[in-house]
Coordinates of C-alpha atoms in Angstrom, one line a residue:
X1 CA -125.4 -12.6 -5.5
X2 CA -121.9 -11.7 -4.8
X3 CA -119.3 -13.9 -4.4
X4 CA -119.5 -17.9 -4.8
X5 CA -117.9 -20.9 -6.9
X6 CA -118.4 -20.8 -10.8
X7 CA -121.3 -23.3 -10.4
X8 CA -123.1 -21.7 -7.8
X9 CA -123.2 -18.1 -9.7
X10 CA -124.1 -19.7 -12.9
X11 CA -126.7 -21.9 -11.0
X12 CA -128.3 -18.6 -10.0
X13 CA -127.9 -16.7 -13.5
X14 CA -129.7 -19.9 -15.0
X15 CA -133.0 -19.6 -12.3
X16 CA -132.9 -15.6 -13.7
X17 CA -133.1 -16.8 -17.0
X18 CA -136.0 -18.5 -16.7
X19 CA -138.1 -16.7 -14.3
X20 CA -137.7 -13.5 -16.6
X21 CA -136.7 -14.9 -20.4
X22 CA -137.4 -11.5 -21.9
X23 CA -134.5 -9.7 -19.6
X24 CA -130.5 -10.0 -19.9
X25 CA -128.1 -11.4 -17.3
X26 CA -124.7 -10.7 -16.6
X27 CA -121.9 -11.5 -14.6
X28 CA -119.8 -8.7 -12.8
X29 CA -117.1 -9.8 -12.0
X30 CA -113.9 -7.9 -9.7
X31 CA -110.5 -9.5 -11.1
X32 CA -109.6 -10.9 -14.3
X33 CA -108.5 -14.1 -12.4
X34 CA -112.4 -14.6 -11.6
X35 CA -113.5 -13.6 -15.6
X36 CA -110.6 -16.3 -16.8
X37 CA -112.0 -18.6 -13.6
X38 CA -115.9 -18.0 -14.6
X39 CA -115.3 -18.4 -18.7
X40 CA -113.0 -21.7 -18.1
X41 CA -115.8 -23.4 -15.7
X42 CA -118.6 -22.6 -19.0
X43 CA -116.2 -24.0 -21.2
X44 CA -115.1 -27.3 -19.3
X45 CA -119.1 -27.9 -18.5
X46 CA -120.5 -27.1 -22.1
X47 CA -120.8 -30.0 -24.7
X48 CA -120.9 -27.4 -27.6
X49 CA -117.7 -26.2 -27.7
X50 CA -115.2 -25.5 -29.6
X51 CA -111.0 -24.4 -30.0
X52 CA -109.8 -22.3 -32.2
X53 CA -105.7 -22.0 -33.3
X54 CA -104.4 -19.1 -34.3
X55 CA -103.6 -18.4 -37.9
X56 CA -100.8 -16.1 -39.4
X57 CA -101.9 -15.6 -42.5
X58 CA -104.0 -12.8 -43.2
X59 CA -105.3 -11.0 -46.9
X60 CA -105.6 -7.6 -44.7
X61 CA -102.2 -5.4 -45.1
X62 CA -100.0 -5.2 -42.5
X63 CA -99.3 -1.6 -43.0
X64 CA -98.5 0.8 -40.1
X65 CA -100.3 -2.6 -37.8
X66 CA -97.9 -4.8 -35.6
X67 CA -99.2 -7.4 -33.8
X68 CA -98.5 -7.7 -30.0
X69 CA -99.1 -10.1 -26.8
X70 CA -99.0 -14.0 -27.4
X71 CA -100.9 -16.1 -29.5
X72 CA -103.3 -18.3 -28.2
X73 CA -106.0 -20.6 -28.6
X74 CA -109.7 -19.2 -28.2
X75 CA -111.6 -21.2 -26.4
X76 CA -115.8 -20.5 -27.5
X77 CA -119.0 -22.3 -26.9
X78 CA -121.4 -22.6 -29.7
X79 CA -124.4 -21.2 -27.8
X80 CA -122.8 -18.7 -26.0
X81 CA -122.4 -14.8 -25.6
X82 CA -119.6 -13.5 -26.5
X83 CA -118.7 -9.9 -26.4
X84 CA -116.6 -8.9 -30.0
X85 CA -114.0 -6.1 -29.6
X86 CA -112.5 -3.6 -31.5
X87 CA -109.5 -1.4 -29.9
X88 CA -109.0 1.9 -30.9
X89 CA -105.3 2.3 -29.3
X90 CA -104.5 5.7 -30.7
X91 CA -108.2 7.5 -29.6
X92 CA -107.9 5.0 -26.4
X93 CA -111.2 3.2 -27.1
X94 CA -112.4 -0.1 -26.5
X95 CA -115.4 -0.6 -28.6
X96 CA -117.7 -3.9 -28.4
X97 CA -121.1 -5.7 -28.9
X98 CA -122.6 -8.4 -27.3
X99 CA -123.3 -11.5 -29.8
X100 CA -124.4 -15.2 -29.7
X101 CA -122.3 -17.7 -31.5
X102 CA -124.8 -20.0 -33.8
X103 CA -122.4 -22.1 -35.7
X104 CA -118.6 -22.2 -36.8
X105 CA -116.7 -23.2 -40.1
X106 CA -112.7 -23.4 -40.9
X107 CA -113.4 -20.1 -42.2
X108 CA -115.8 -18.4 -40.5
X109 CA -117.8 -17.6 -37.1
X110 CA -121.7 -17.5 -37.4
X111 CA -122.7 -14.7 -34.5
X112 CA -126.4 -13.1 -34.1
X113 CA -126.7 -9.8 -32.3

């Protein structure tokens, strides 16, 4: 499929899902404007979901780390994939794993690989 509202690619990745449970989906998508546009429409339309603030405390030390960008909320859906990063400025790396989240706490996430 290329191209179409939120609801009609999702529509589609749903019907690929259950004709073929065993194999994994995903959405390509060309501009970040469509990734923020796709992951807003799952979140508005999911029951399960939840918001997270951002915290500044922290028991990690803050040696030689600075934080940049702007806070902000993250938005997840119990249910979900999510894709966890790590960024590896210095050897310009961008490493990540696909999870599901199961459940969340105040102070934890629940994810399954």
């Amino acid at each position: 499929m290329d191209g179409g509202m939120p609801e009609d690619i999702y529509r589609e990745l749903r019907l690929l899902e259950n004709e073929d449970p065993d194999k994994v989906f995903m959405v390509l998508a060309k501009t970040c404007a469509m990734v923020k546009a796709l992951n807003e429409w799952v979140f508005d339309n999911s029951k399960k979901r939840i918001v997270l603030e951002p915290h500044t405390e922290s028991s990690l030390t803050t040696t030689g780390f600075s934080l940049r960008g702007e806070r902000s909320s993250l938005k997840l859906v119990v249910g979900k994939k999510v894709m966890v990063i790590h960024n590896l400025p210095l050897q310009g790396l961008a490493n990540g794993v696909m999870t599901r989240l199961l459940r969340q706490s105040q102070e934890y996430l629940v994810l399954e690989r």
